[in-house]
Each structure stands twice: as C-alpha cells, then as structure tokens.
Tab-separated table of C-alpha atoms and ligand atoms in Angstrom:
chain	number	residue	atom	x	y	z
A	1	UNK	CA	-57.668	20.500	47.488
A	2	UNK	CA	-54.156	21.640	48.310
A	3	UNK	CA	-50.920	21.244	46.410
A	4	UNK	CA	-49.505	19.258	49.300
A	5	UNK	CA	-52.182	16.615	49.296
A	6	UNK	CA	-50.714	14.595	46.470
A	7	UNK	CA	-47.337	13.262	45.592
A	8	UNK	CA	-47.659	15.224	42.325
A	9	UNK	CA	-46.610	18.414	44.064
A	10	UNK	CA	-44.744	21.066	42.081
A	11	UNK	CA	-41.797	22.284	44.161
A	12	UNK	CA	-41.286	25.596	42.396
A	13	UNK	CA	-43.333	28.407	43.937
A	14	UNK	CA	-45.115	30.954	41.732
A	15	UNK	CA	-42.459	33.628	42.328
A	16	UNK	CA	-39.785	31.241	41.028
A	17	UNK	CA	-41.584	30.665	37.703
A	18	UNK	CA	-41.607	32.863	34.593
A	19	UNK	CA	-43.686	32.341	31.462
A	20	UNK	CA	-40.633	32.495	29.189
A	21	UNK	CA	-38.821	29.877	31.290
A	22	UNK	CA	-41.674	27.720	32.594
A	23	UNK	CA	-44.296	27.579	29.827
A	24	UNK	CA	-46.049	24.577	31.377
A	25	UNK	CA	-46.308	25.606	35.007
A	26	UNK	CA	-46.158	29.415	35.001
A	27	UNK	CA	-49.963	29.360	35.048
A	28	UNK	CA	-50.274	27.360	38.258
A	29	UNK	CA	-51.298	28.742	41.624
A	30	UNK	CA	-49.371	28.183	44.830
A	31	UNK	CA	-52.458	26.763	46.562
A	32	UNK	CA	-52.780	23.998	43.986
A	33	UNK	CA	-56.318	24.961	43.031
A	34	UNK	CA	-57.512	24.727	39.437
A	35	UNK	CA	-56.784	27.807	37.338
A	36	UNK	CA	-60.261	28.837	36.163
A	37	UNK	CA	-61.143	30.606	32.929
A	38	UNK	CA	-61.057	34.169	34.293
A	39	UNK	CA	-57.632	33.708	35.827
A	40	UNK	CA	-56.325	31.946	32.731
A	41	UNK	CA	-57.560	34.685	30.412
A	42	UNK	CA	-56.176	37.359	32.767
A	43	UNK	CA	-52.780	35.700	32.278
A	44	UNK	CA	-53.238	35.987	28.484
A	45	UNK	CA	-54.620	32.483	28.158
A	46	UNK	CA	-56.328	31.738	24.801
A	47	UNK	CA	-54.486	34.741	23.309
A	48	UNK	CA	-52.610	32.331	21.029
A	49	UNK	CA	-55.869	30.877	19.710
A	50	UNK	CA	-56.933	34.381	18.706
A	51	UNK	CA	-53.458	35.070	17.294
A	52	UNK	CA	-53.285	31.875	15.171
A	53	UNK	CA	-56.800	30.935	14.050
A	54	UNK	CA	-57.635	32.759	10.865
A	55	UNK	CA	-54.188	34.411	10.701
A	56	UNK	CA	-51.923	31.404	10.126
A	57	UNK	CA	-52.641	28.506	7.805
A	58	UNK	CA	-52.620	25.028	9.368
A	59	UNK	CA	-49.514	24.107	7.372
A	60	UNK	CA	-47.715	27.176	8.773
A	61	UNK	CA	-48.588	26.058	12.303
A	62	UNK	CA	-47.214	22.602	11.525
A	63	UNK	CA	-43.973	24.076	10.136
A	64	UNK	CA	-43.451	25.997	13.410
A	65	UNK	CA	-44.132	22.822	15.389
A	66	UNK	CA	-41.665	20.875	13.249
A	67	UNK	CA	-38.958	23.507	13.735
A	68	UNK	CA	-39.562	23.514	17.510
A	69	UNK	CA	-39.325	19.705	17.575
A	70	UNK	CA	-41.498	19.066	20.640
A	71	UNK	CA	-40.671	15.428	21.262
A	72	UNK	CA	-43.616	13.306	22.437
A	73	UNK	CA	-43.815	13.464	26.222
A	74	UNK	CA	-45.840	10.231	26.380
A	75	UNK	CA	-42.478	8.479	26.320
A	76	UNK	CA	-41.852	7.767	22.644
A	77	UNK	CA	-40.142	11.085	21.890
A	78	UNK	CA	-41.603	11.348	18.370
A	79	UNK	CA	-41.754	14.927	17.047
A	80	UNK	CA	-45.284	16.342	17.363
A	81	UNK	CA	-44.770	18.530	14.266
A	82	UNK	CA	-43.662	15.575	12.140
A	83	UNK	CA	-46.629	13.516	13.358
A	84	UNK	CA	-49.017	16.345	12.501
A	85	UNK	CA	-47.356	16.734	9.090
A	86	UNK	CA	-47.969	13.058	8.305
A	87	UNK	CA	-51.662	13.130	9.210
A	88	UNK	CA	-53.899	12.833	6.171
A	89	UNK	CA	-55.793	16.002	5.429
A	90	UNK	CA	-57.120	17.784	2.412
A	91	UNK	CA	-60.336	18.642	0.656
A	92	UNK	CA	-61.081	15.059	-0.341
A	93	UNK	CA	-60.312	13.730	3.170
A	94	UNK	CA	-62.869	13.570	5.998
A	95	UNK	CA	-62.033	15.748	8.985
A	96	UNK	CA	-60.604	13.590	11.751
A	97	UNK	CA	-59.989	13.668	15.486
A	98	UNK	CA	-57.445	14.966	17.945
A	99	UNK	CA	-57.110	12.715	20.981
A	100	UNK	CA	-55.305	13.695	24.155
A	101	UNK	CA	-53.758	10.686	25.861
A	102	UNK	CA	-54.344	11.276	29.582
A	103	UNK	CA	-54.288	7.615	30.606
A	104	UNK	CA	-51.104	8.071	32.708
A	105	UNK	CA	-50.710	4.680	34.350
A	106	UNK	CA	-46.949	4.344	33.967
A	107	UNK	CA	-45.569	3.301	37.375
A	108	UNK	CA	-43.812	6.229	39.053
A	109	UNK	CA	-45.427	8.810	36.773
A	110	UNK	CA	-47.691	11.651	37.913
A	111	UNK	CA	-46.861	14.638	35.706
A	112	UNK	CA	-49.952	14.808	33.476
A	113	UNK	CA	-52.086	14.718	36.584
A	114	UNK	CA	-50.667	18.075	37.713
A	115	UNK	CA	-51.516	19.739	34.399
A	116	UNK	CA	-54.953	18.118	34.167
A	117	UNK	CA	-55.987	19.041	37.693
A	118	UNK	CA	-54.522	22.520	37.831
A	119	UNK	CA	-54.131	23.867	34.280
A	120	UNK	CA	-57.000	22.344	32.261
A	121	UNK	CA	-57.396	25.451	30.070
A	122	UNK	CA	-53.760	25.197	28.972
A	123	UNK	CA	-54.518	21.699	27.695
A	124	UNK	CA	-57.727	22.845	25.987
A	125	UNK	CA	-55.833	25.693	24.307
A	126	UNK	CA	-53.177	23.267	23.071
A	127	UNK	CA	-55.904	20.968	21.756
A	128	UNK	CA	-57.747	23.756	19.921
A	129	UNK	CA	-54.475	24.704	18.204
A	130	UNK	CA	-53.726	21.039	17.459
A	131	UNK	CA	-57.239	20.522	16.134
A	132	UNK	CA	-56.854	23.544	13.849
A	133	UNK	CA	-53.472	22.377	12.504
A	134	UNK	CA	-54.772	18.855	11.884
A	135	UNK	CA	-58.194	19.837	10.493
A	136	UNK	CA	-59.844	17.837	13.277
A	137	UNK	CA	-63.584	18.162	13.734
A	138	UNK	CA	-63.589	16.993	17.344
A	139	UNK	CA	-61.226	16.383	20.253
A	140	UNK	CA	-61.308	13.731	22.974
A	141	UNK	CA	-59.474	13.643	26.275
A	142	UNK	CA	-59.018	9.994	27.205
A	143	UNK	CA	-58.541	10.183	30.966
A	144	UNK	CA	-57.468	7.539	33.458
A	145	UNK	CA	-60.674	6.755	35.355
A	146	UNK	CA	-59.125	7.085	38.819
A	147	UNK	CA	-58.193	10.723	38.177
A	148	UNK	CA	-61.441	11.993	39.646
A	149	UNK	CA	-60.190	15.496	40.532
A	150	UNK	CA	-58.818	15.850	37.008
A	151	UNK	CA	-62.154	14.718	35.544
A	152	UNK	CA	-63.939	17.437	37.516
A	153	UNK	CA	-61.391	20.078	36.518
A	154	UNK	CA	-61.575	19.174	32.826
A	155	UNK	CA	-65.374	18.986	32.801
A	156	UNK	CA	-65.635	22.431	34.370
A	157	UNK	CA	-63.014	23.876	31.998
A	158	UNK	CA	-64.816	22.497	28.921
A	159	UNK	CA	-68.072	24.091	30.117
A	160	UNK	CA	-66.315	27.417	30.735
A	161	UNK	CA	-64.542	27.366	27.368
A	162	UNK	CA	-67.776	26.526	25.532
A	163	UNK	CA	-69.673	29.312	27.281
A	164	UNK	CA	-66.926	31.791	26.384
A	165	UNK	CA	-66.828	30.721	22.710
A	166	UNK	CA	-63.388	29.062	22.816
A	167	UNK	CA	-65.049	25.774	21.881
A	168	UNK	CA	-67.916	25.207	19.478
A	169	UNK	CA	-68.730	26.871	16.191
A	170	UNK	CA	-66.682	29.651	14.594
A	171	UNK	CA	-64.052	29.896	17.347
A	172	UNK	CA	-62.840	33.496	17.797
A	173	UNK	CA	-64.615	34.444	14.560
A	174	UNK	CA	-62.185	32.313	12.539
A	175	UNK	CA	-64.718	30.025	10.904
A	176	UNK	CA	-63.084	27.037	12.628
A	177	UNK	CA	-65.493	24.669	14.440
A	178	UNK	CA	-64.100	22.378	17.132
A	179	UNK	CA	-65.365	20.879	20.355
A	180	UNK	CA	-63.898	18.570	23.006
A	181	UNK	CA	-65.376	15.748	25.081
A	182	UNK	CA	-63.964	14.012	28.125
A	183	UNK	CA	-63.865	10.206	28.007
A	184	UNK	CA	-62.914	8.460	31.230
A	185	UNK	CA	-61.335	5.021	30.906
A	186	UNK	CA	-61.778	2.218	33.382
A	187	UNK	CA	-58.125	2.319	34.451
A	188	UNK	CA	-56.089	-0.060	32.284
A	189	UNK	CA	-52.439	0.490	31.410
A	190	UNK	CA	-52.885	-0.852	27.873
A	191	UNK	CA	-55.451	1.877	27.163
A	192	UNK	CA	-52.476	4.258	27.119
A	193	UNK	CA	-51.156	2.556	23.968
A	194	UNK	CA	-52.573	4.808	21.290
A	195	UNK	CA	-54.347	2.213	19.134
A	196	UNK	CA	-55.768	0.340	22.160
A	197	UNK	CA	-56.946	3.744	23.369
A	198	UNK	CA	-58.738	4.319	20.060
A	199	UNK	CA	-60.427	0.907	20.305
A	200	UNK	CA	-61.517	1.721	23.854
A	201	UNK	CA	-62.795	5.137	22.771
A	202	UNK	CA	-64.888	3.409	20.106
A	203	UNK	CA	-66.351	1.142	22.784
A	204	UNK	CA	-64.371	-1.933	21.750
A	205	UNK	CA	-62.039	-4.134	23.760
A	206	UNK	CA	-58.746	-2.300	24.362
A	207	UNK	CA	-56.448	-4.445	22.219
A	208	UNK	CA	-53.752	-2.632	20.249
A	209	UNK	CA	-54.342	-2.437	16.495
A	210	UNK	CA	-51.903	-3.459	13.773
A	211	UNK	CA	-49.803	-0.605	12.376
A	212	UNK	CA	-49.898	0.367	9.511
A	213	UNK	CA	-52.305	1.948	9.031
A	214	UNK	CA	-51.145	4.488	11.597
A	215	UNK	CA	-53.818	6.516	13.410
A	216	UNK	CA	-52.857	9.549	11.320
A	217	UNK	CA	-54.137	7.665	8.269
A	218	UNK	CA	-56.987	5.676	9.786
A	219	UNK	CA	-57.698	6.033	13.485
A	220	UNK	CA	-60.884	6.559	15.469
A	221	UNK	CA	-63.918	5.469	13.417
A	222	UNK	CA	-61.606	5.117	10.410
A	223	UNK	CA	-60.795	8.839	10.307
A	224	UNK	CA	-57.336	10.481	10.476
A	225	UNK	CA	-56.563	10.716	14.190
A	226	UNK	CA	-53.751	12.420	16.057
A	227	UNK	CA	-52.935	11.076	19.517
A	228	UNK	CA	-50.737	13.210	21.744
A	229	UNK	CA	-49.792	13.187	25.380
A	230	UNK	CA	-51.075	15.863	27.803
A	231	UNK	CA	-47.647	17.433	28.352
A	232	UNK	CA	-46.902	17.470	24.596
A	233	UNK	CA	-50.117	19.384	23.885
A	234	UNK	CA	-49.542	21.788	26.785
A	235	UNK	CA	-46.302	22.915	25.075
A	236	UNK	CA	-48.108	24.017	21.912
A	237	UNK	CA	-49.492	27.451	22.984
A	238	UNK	CA	-46.091	28.735	24.107
A	239	UNK	CA	-44.337	27.467	20.972
A	240	UNK	CA	-46.841	29.312	18.772
A	241	UNK	CA	-46.591	32.393	20.952
A	242	UNK	CA	-42.814	32.731	21.262
A	243	UNK	CA	-41.611	30.698	18.258
A	244	UNK	CA	-39.544	27.617	17.539
A	245	UNK	CA	-36.201	29.314	18.143
A	246	UNK	CA	-37.200	30.416	21.639
A	247	UNK	CA	-38.370	26.865	22.411
A	248	UNK	CA	-35.119	25.341	21.159
A	249	UNK	CA	-33.155	27.838	23.258
A	250	UNK	CA	-34.868	26.832	26.522
A	251	UNK	CA	-32.586	23.850	26.987
A	252	UNK	CA	-29.412	25.904	26.346
A	253	UNK	CA	-26.322	23.721	25.976
A	254	UNK	CA	-27.821	20.869	27.954
A	255	UNK	CA	-29.502	19.017	25.119
A	256	UNK	CA	-30.145	18.823	21.394
A	257	UNK	CA	-33.842	18.740	22.291
A	258	UNK	CA	-35.674	21.975	23.012
A	259	UNK	CA	-38.102	23.078	25.669
A	260	UNK	CA	-38.660	22.235	29.273
A	261	UNK	CA	-39.760	18.986	30.859
A	262	UNK	CA	-41.911	18.206	33.829
A	263	UNK	CA	-39.382	16.062	35.665
A	264	UNK	CA	-40.154	14.240	38.869
A	265	UNK	CA	-38.705	12.120	41.640
A	266	UNK	CA	-40.221	9.246	43.581
A	267	UNK	CA	-38.663	6.779	45.971
A	268	UNK	CA	-36.748	7.245	49.194
A	269	UNK	CA	-35.716	10.872	48.752
A	270	UNK	CA	-36.330	13.717	51.201
A	271	UNK	CA	-38.713	15.505	48.801
A	272	UNK	CA	-40.591	13.664	46.088
A	273	UNK	CA	-42.551	15.611	43.495
A	274	UNK	CA	-42.221	17.617	40.323
A	275	UNK	CA	-40.081	20.378	38.823
A	276	UNK	CA	-40.335	22.073	35.427
A	277	UNK	CA	-36.753	22.328	34.203
A	278	UNK	CA	-34.920	22.686	30.884
A	279	UNK	CA	-34.835	19.404	29.040
A	280	UNK	CA	-31.426	17.840	29.475
A	281	UNK	CA	-31.283	18.497	33.226
A	282	UNK	CA	-29.403	15.631	34.881
A	283	UNK	CA	-30.811	13.105	37.311
A	284	UNK	CA	-28.082	14.241	39.740
A	285	UNK	CA	-29.553	17.732	39.759
A	286	UNK	CA	-33.008	16.271	40.332
A	287	UNK	CA	-31.694	14.239	43.246
A	288	UNK	CA	-30.152	17.413	44.713
A	289	UNK	CA	-33.456	19.243	44.345
A	290	UNK	CA	-35.123	16.318	46.080
A	291	UNK	CA	-32.734	16.838	49.023
A	292	UNK	CA	-30.854	13.586	48.443
A	293	UNK	CA	-31.707	10.141	49.790
A	294	UNK	CA	-33.454	10.085	53.149
A	295	UNK	CA	-32.671	8.298	56.436
A	296	UNK	CA	-28.986	7.796	55.654
A	297	UNK	CA	-29.676	5.564	52.661
A	298	UNK	CA	-27.546	5.653	49.539
A	299	UNK	CA	-28.618	5.304	45.938
A	300	UNK	CA	-28.260	1.867	44.377
A	301	UNK	CA	-30.055	2.366	41.035
A	302	UNK	CA	-32.710	4.473	39.341
A	303	UNK	CA	-35.306	4.257	36.614
A	304	UNK	CA	-35.238	7.284	34.286
A	305	UNK	CA	-38.886	7.449	33.310
A	306	UNK	CA	-41.289	4.888	34.689
A	307	UNK	CA	-41.518	1.157	35.206
A	308	UNK	CA	-41.084	0.365	31.526
A	309	UNK	CA	-37.589	1.860	31.325
A	310	UNK	CA	-34.271	0.190	32.102
A	311	UNK	CA	-32.400	0.645	35.404
A	312	UNK	CA	-29.395	2.943	35.483
A	313	UNK	CA	-26.652	3.288	38.100
A	314	UNK	CA	-25.357	6.173	40.248
A	315	UNK	CA	-22.548	6.582	37.681
A	316	UNK	CA	-25.234	7.630	35.151
A	317	UNK	CA	-26.518	10.511	37.306
A	318	UNK	CA	-24.568	13.099	35.297
A	319	UNK	CA	-26.213	12.215	31.987
A	320	UNK	CA	-28.655	14.650	30.404
A	321	UNK	CA	-32.205	13.417	30.871
A	322	UNK	CA	-33.199	13.632	27.227
A	323	UNK	CA	-34.393	11.070	24.703
A	324	UNK	CA	-31.130	10.505	22.803
A	325	UNK	CA	-28.696	10.586	25.727
A	326	UNK	CA	-30.665	8.132	27.849
A	327	UNK	CA	-31.400	6.033	24.741
A	328	UNK	CA	-27.666	5.510	24.232
A	329	UNK	CA	-27.363	3.794	27.612
A	330	UNK	CA	-29.784	1.074	26.459
A	331	UNK	CA	-32.561	2.502	28.628
A	332	UNK	CA	-35.224	5.079	27.656
A	333	UNK	CA	-36.144	8.526	28.915
A	334	UNK	CA	-39.789	7.388	29.065
A	335	UNK	CA	-41.833	9.882	31.033
A	336	UNK	CA	-38.798	11.541	32.676
A	337	UNK	CA	-39.932	10.952	36.253
A	338	UNK	CA	-37.112	9.132	37.984
A	339	UNK	CA	-37.656	6.378	40.525
A	340	UNK	CA	-34.874	5.990	43.074
A	341	UNK	CA	-33.821	2.609	44.423
A	342	UNK	CA	-32.069	2.644	47.803
A	343	UNK	CA	-29.207	0.364	48.846
A	344	UNK	CA	-31.483	-1.587	51.230
A	345	UNK	CA	-34.080	-2.444	48.575
A	346	UNK	CA	-34.084	-5.845	46.898
A	347	UNK	CA	-33.821	-5.643	43.120
A	348	UNK	CA	-35.471	-9.053	42.792
A	349	UNK	CA	-38.495	-7.982	44.843
A	350	UNK	CA	-38.707	-4.660	43.050
A	351	UNK	CA	-38.615	-6.233	39.594
A	352	UNK	CA	-41.081	-8.929	40.676
A	353	UNK	CA	-43.485	-6.194	41.752
A	354	UNK	CA	-43.127	-4.378	38.422
A	355	UNK	CA	-43.516	-7.544	36.358
A	356	UNK	CA	-46.614	-8.486	38.324
A	357	UNK	CA	-48.105	-5.167	37.246
A	358	UNK	CA	-47.130	-5.719	33.608
A	359	UNK	CA	-48.480	-9.304	33.662
A	360	UNK	CA	-51.804	-8.094	35.031
A	361	UNK	CA	-52.052	-5.306	32.452
A	362	UNK	CA	-51.256	-7.461	29.388
A	363	UNK	CA	-54.131	-7.484	26.902
A	364	UNK	CA	-53.404	-11.166	26.256
A	365	UNK	CA	-53.029	-10.938	22.483
A	366	UNK	CA	-49.493	-12.324	22.045
A	367	UNK	CA	-47.854	-15.299	23.690
A	368	UNK	CA	-44.547	-13.823	24.961
A	369	UNK	CA	-46.556	-11.222	26.842
A	370	UNK	CA	-49.663	-13.176	27.883
A	371	UNK	CA	-47.786	-16.288	29.027
A	372	UNK	CA	-44.237	-14.980	29.348
A	373	UNK	CA	-44.974	-12.295	31.909
A	374	UNK	CA	-46.776	-14.529	34.453
A	375	UNK	CA	-43.945	-17.046	34.033
A	376	UNK	CA	-41.442	-14.251	34.667
A	377	UNK	CA	-43.295	-13.337	37.864
A	378	UNK	CA	-43.297	-16.972	38.986
A	379	UNK	CA	-39.540	-17.272	38.523
A	380	UNK	CA	-38.871	-13.973	40.279
A	381	UNK	CA	-41.109	-14.941	43.186
A	382	UNK	CA	-39.106	-18.157	43.602
A	383	UNK	CA	-35.812	-16.250	43.548
A	384	UNK	CA	-37.173	-13.788	46.068
A	385	UNK	CA	-37.921	-16.669	48.433
A	386	UNK	CA	-34.531	-18.269	47.891
A	387	UNK	CA	-36.238	-21.113	46.038
A	388	UNK	CA	-34.865	-20.448	42.559
A	389	UNK	CA	-33.365	-23.281	40.543
A	390	UNK	CA	-30.103	-23.304	38.595
A	391	UNK	CA	-30.881	-21.997	35.118
A	392	UNK	CA	-33.675	-19.684	36.291
A	393	UNK	CA	-31.674	-16.522	35.662
A	394	UNK	CA	-30.810	-17.673	32.149
A	395	UNK	CA	-34.486	-18.509	31.633
A	396	UNK	CA	-35.457	-15.014	32.762
A	397	UNK	CA	-32.964	-13.578	30.279
A	398	UNK	CA	-34.491	-15.723	27.541
A	399	UNK	CA	-37.993	-14.564	28.456
A	400	UNK	CA	-36.862	-10.924	28.403
A	401	UNK	CA	-35.321	-11.528	24.976
A	402	UNK	CA	-38.598	-13.035	23.698
A	403	UNK	CA	-40.516	-10.008	25.000
A	404	UNK	CA	-38.115	-7.585	23.301
A	405	UNK	CA	-38.764	-5.159	20.432
A	406	UNK	CA	-40.286	-6.697	17.308
A	407	UNK	CA	-41.387	-9.919	19.008
A	408	UNK	CA	-44.837	-8.764	20.095
A	409	UNK	CA	-47.760	-6.815	18.720
A	410	UNK	CA	-47.206	-3.657	20.775
A	411	UNK	CA	-44.549	-2.073	22.990
A	412	UNK	CA	-46.050	-3.304	26.271
A	413	UNK	CA	-43.905	-6.447	26.462
A	414	UNK	CA	-40.656	-4.726	25.381
A	415	UNK	CA	-41.344	-2.147	28.105
A	416	UNK	CA	-41.796	-4.900	30.664
A	417	UNK	CA	-38.557	-6.580	29.547
A	418	UNK	CA	-36.449	-3.454	30.102
A	419	UNK	CA	-36.334	-3.298	33.925
A	420	UNK	CA	-35.904	-7.083	34.088
A	421	UNK	CA	-33.001	-7.322	31.635
A	422	UNK	CA	-31.196	-4.295	33.090
A	423	UNK	CA	-31.651	-5.463	36.701
A	424	UNK	CA	-30.080	-8.826	35.823
A	425	UNK	CA	-27.286	-7.087	33.911
A	426	UNK	CA	-26.342	-4.762	36.775
A	427	UNK	CA	-27.319	-6.790	39.842
A	428	UNK	CA	-26.852	-10.421	38.795
A	429	UNK	CA	-25.423	-11.305	42.213
A	430	UNK	CA	-28.753	-10.446	43.878
A	431	UNK	CA	-30.549	-12.820	41.529
A	432	UNK	CA	-27.938	-15.511	42.114
A	433	UNK	CA	-28.486	-15.264	45.856
A	434	UNK	CA	-32.039	-16.450	45.201
A	435	UNK	CA	-30.896	-19.799	43.754
A	436	UNK	CA	-31.377	-22.570	46.267
A	437	UNK	CA	-28.302	-24.769	46.721
A	438	UNK	CA	-27.942	-27.996	48.728
A	439	UNK	CA	-27.267	-27.097	52.347
A	440	UNK	CA	-28.143	-23.468	51.798
A	441	UNK	CA	-30.865	-22.573	54.311
A	442	UNK	CA	-32.054	-26.196	54.062
A	443	UNK	CA	-34.060	-25.359	50.930
A	444	UNK	CA	-34.836	-28.228	48.573
A	445	UNK	CA	-33.361	-27.197	45.201
A	446	UNK	CA	-35.849	-28.855	42.881
A	447	UNK	CA	-39.022	-28.008	44.755
A	448	UNK	CA	-42.003	-26.708	42.821
A	449	UNK	CA	-42.037	-23.013	41.924
A	450	UNK	CA	-44.357	-20.784	43.850
A	451	UNK	CA	-47.445	-19.718	41.957
A	452	UNK	CA	-49.044	-17.687	44.709
A	453	UNK	CA	-48.205	-14.264	43.270
A	454	UNK	CA	-48.188	-15.106	39.581
B	1	LIG	C1	-48.364	-0.058	27.034
B	1	LIG	C2	-48.280	1.383	26.675
B	1	LIG	C3	-48.845	2.342	27.509
B	1	LIG	C4	-48.783	3.690	27.169
B	1	LIG	N1	-49.332	4.605	28.014
B	1	LIG	C5	-49.313	5.914	27.697
B	1	LIG	C6	-49.929	6.880	28.542
B	1	LIG	O1	-50.487	6.572	29.592
B	1	LIG	N2	-49.873	8.186	28.148
B	1	LIG	C7	-49.280	8.570	26.971
B	1	LIG	O2	-49.293	9.744	26.633
B	1	LIG	N3	-48.689	7.689	26.161
B	1	LIG	C8	-48.704	6.368	26.484
B	1	LIG	N4	-48.134	5.456	25.628
B	1	LIG	C9	-47.586	5.951	24.353
B	1	LIG	C10	-48.722	6.107	23.311
B	1	LIG	O3	-48.898	4.887	22.613
B	1	LIG	C11	-48.408	7.191	22.264
B	1	LIG	O4	-47.151	6.959	21.743
B	1	LIG	C12	-48.455	8.593	22.848
B	1	LIG	O5	-49.694	8.865	23.441
B	1	LIG	C13	-48.216	9.593	21.735
B	1	LIG	O6	-48.190	10.893	22.257
B	1	LIG	P1	-46.855	11.784	22.228
B	1	LIG	O7	-46.290	11.626	20.840
B	1	LIG	O8	-47.339	13.152	22.507
B	1	LIG	O9	-45.946	11.230	23.266
B	1	LIG	C14	-48.154	4.096	25.962
B	1	LIG	C15	-47.579	3.129	25.123
B	1	LIG	C16	-47.632	1.786	25.480
B	1	LIG	C17	-47.007	0.776	24.566
B	2	LIG	S1	-47.469	-7.061	23.753
B	2	LIG	FE1	-48.894	-7.608	25.385
B	2	LIG	S2	-50.229	-5.836	25.594
B	2	LIG	FE2	-49.204	-5.655	23.586
B	2	LIG	S3	-50.593	-6.652	22.138
B	2	LIG	FE3	-49.181	-8.226	22.854
B	2	LIG	S4	-50.276	-9.207	24.589
B	2	LIG	FE4	-51.260	-7.233	24.192
C-alpha cells in the first residue's frame, strides 16, 4: 500500500512534521505503510502508558483532559475530559467500556482512516489511557466494514500490543487490566451515532436509543460506556505527555480551542487530501495548500465538515475552522474536512445527491426523517429536471424545518436538513430555475413528480 493510493493522503512529509507540533501525524511514515510496534516504541510510543498508569490517579488524568479541552472530533465538539468526568465510576459501580467510534461514513470525510491504517498503535495507546481514566474493563473499536486495510492494521496492532504486554492483565506492572477487540460494522451511517453504535455492538438493530440515560450512565450491556472518535482518542497520549497548557498553546491566537486538527479538502482542487494543522486554521489557507481550484474553475460554495454541515460561501473562507466560529455562521465544523463546490456545479443536483444518501441511511424510526427525506429527494429530483411546481421550494423549506433540531429522535435528520436549508438560503435562484412555468421548455407545470431516484 502506498500513501498515494487513497484520497486520504497526508500532504506533509515526515521532515515537515515535529512531535510537539504534529502530535497526530508525527508518527507516520512517508511511504504510507502501517507503523508497527517496534517503530512505534522506538519513537517513544507507549511511554505515556508507562508514565501514567500507576503514577497518576484516574481523576488526575481526567483533570488534565478537562484543562486541555480536547473537543470531540466526531463532529459534536464536546469536551472529552468533561465527558469522562461525567461517566459513572466508583467502587459500587460495575466497570464499563470504552468504545472507539471508527464508523466514519460522513460524506467527504476520510481522516480517521489515515490514523487507523497508518498509526493503529497511537489509537490503542489513547484507548488504554482512556480505559484507565474511565475504569473501563474492555475497549471496542467499532470500525466501518469497508475499511479493510484499517481492519488488518488494527488486528495486527492488537496482536502486537497483547504480545508485548500493553494489553491484557496488569499492564506495565500497574495492576490495571484492559483489552481491546475490533468490531467491524456492516457499513451504515447511522451506526456512527453513538447509541445506535452501542445497539449494533450488542447485536441489535442499529436504532438510536433515547437519551437520557446517556451512555456514560448506561451504555453497552447497561454498563457505563464512553464513546469517542478515533481522532479524539489519538490526541490523548500527547496531552498526557506534554500537558494541557502545551495543547492549548498549539492553536496560538487562531482559536479558543486547543490542539491540532486533521483538516482535509475534497472537490475540484488541484490537491485533495489531508493536513495536520493548528485548530483555527482557515478554509482559505486549506484551499491555498490544496493549490486552489483546478481547470480554471472558481469556488461557489463549500461545506466545512461533511455532508451534514451547512454550505458556506467564498466570503467565509477567512473564518477560523473551529467549533464556535463556524457554529456562529449557522453551519457546523463537523469533521473539519471541507468539500469544495465549483461554479459549474449545480447546487440542486448536489443537494439531491446528499439527501438521497441521508434518505437511504435513515433508520426509519421517526416520520420527518423516514418519510420526509425521500419526499425531499423527490422534490429535488423534479427541480433538477426542470419539473418543479410552484410552492416546491417553500415545501422543501418546511421539510427542512420539520427535520431540524429537537424534532426527531437523533441528529441524523437535523444533519440532513443543514445542507438543504443553507443551499436554498444562498442559492435560491438555482432552485427557482427548476420550477416549470407555462411556455418554459414546453414542460407541463402540474405533471407528476419523478419518483425514479427517491
Ligand atoms: C447520524 C450520525 C452519524 C455519526 N457518525 C459518526 C462517525 O462516523 N464517527 C464519529 O466519531 N462520530 C459520529 N457521530 C457522532 C457520535 O454520535 C458521537 O457524538 C461521537 O462518536 C462522540 O465522540 P467524540 O466526542 O470524540 O466526537 C455521528 C452522529 C450522528 C447523529
Ligand atoms: S432522525 Fe432518522 S436516523 Fe435518527 S432516529 Fe429518527 S429516523 Fe432514525
């Protein structure tokens, strides 16, 4: 396997990366091969496990994590330290589970894949430390089934870590017992939602669960369960090695959030791929690193972090790509991998494609999502063909409103509503061009809506 084979290519070469500046990717090789145990240990890998286990109490680890404020890289931006602090633990509580969310099916997102395929020991080290802090008895990596190379890399790394005593009983002589298993999913977007993931892990249908109780109180098999994203967990070793202040300082003046972020670019740019940069880097800088738009195209819009975030405009390129700054625009940072939309791309077709994905991936539990999304696709398909009817755009807005926050059981439908609502807000004229009018292209205005793609 070579680093060039996949879109998830890291564009910073080894000589451009330093541990103190690139805690996530410093470990990676230029050839894109998996970093095995010997190489990882030679680079001081697992040193933090030895440094922390038996020398720091779990609550001390959590305090450091809270001070560092690693915001959840799965897209929600919730502080990992706060989440760990809220997880039930204590002598009268059963030991629970630490689950790594490696489902990564967000459209336009391929950051966890890099870490899983190339730095599996970094993830295992983060999980051991997370397991220790949360008094977990066992860890699971819930992996998107199509990530076959990652599955091989993780399986091999678990075997290596077990053989070397980094997993199993009495890790590093600390008295702490912890092991990890890989669980491959069948490839469903909803399995990335943490409670649906837990159901799937238990062998049940992947429907989201009602919250409360939150997984930290009652998760997998009724035990306290922490679910964290791959990138979130990969930050943990460096935070415990260099401290919360160092982590906060990584972003400099760019952002109130600390640390680095695996940012990425997809779409019609010269160079798509990944960069590890201080959090708060702007999308404009990412576009520059990507060599600008290709083939003389110009930028019309962009998604800041996957298909479930709202479109932004070229005028937003100078904003810091962090949770709060992007949140203030009405969009979300999401996964932080930007998708570029070129001037010659149809917003209606693009949104129709996204909504078709979200409709297919709905678990079917609530009406605005189960029925609303296929209806949305039907309306968009008609507009795309120039067969829309007067009132369709308003109907789409109503559907997006009904799929918004608080109207459905989980955040799948609100995520699906974001690109739709923002595309109509910024590019209404493109949607209006899809309304059939008498005499316009000889299309009959009140013809039946197409159902072929719904
Ligand atoms: C529909 C849906 C899909 C999701 N998919 C993922 C995913 O693939 N990976 C992920 O880490 N989080 C995903 N999330 C967020 C998780 O529910 C959860 O918030 C996250 O794993 C927590 O980890 P973090 O705090 O480290 O970000 C998804 C959420 C929703 C609503
Ligand atoms: S919003 Fe959609 S995916 Fe989430 S529970 Fe409801 S039907 Fe299922």
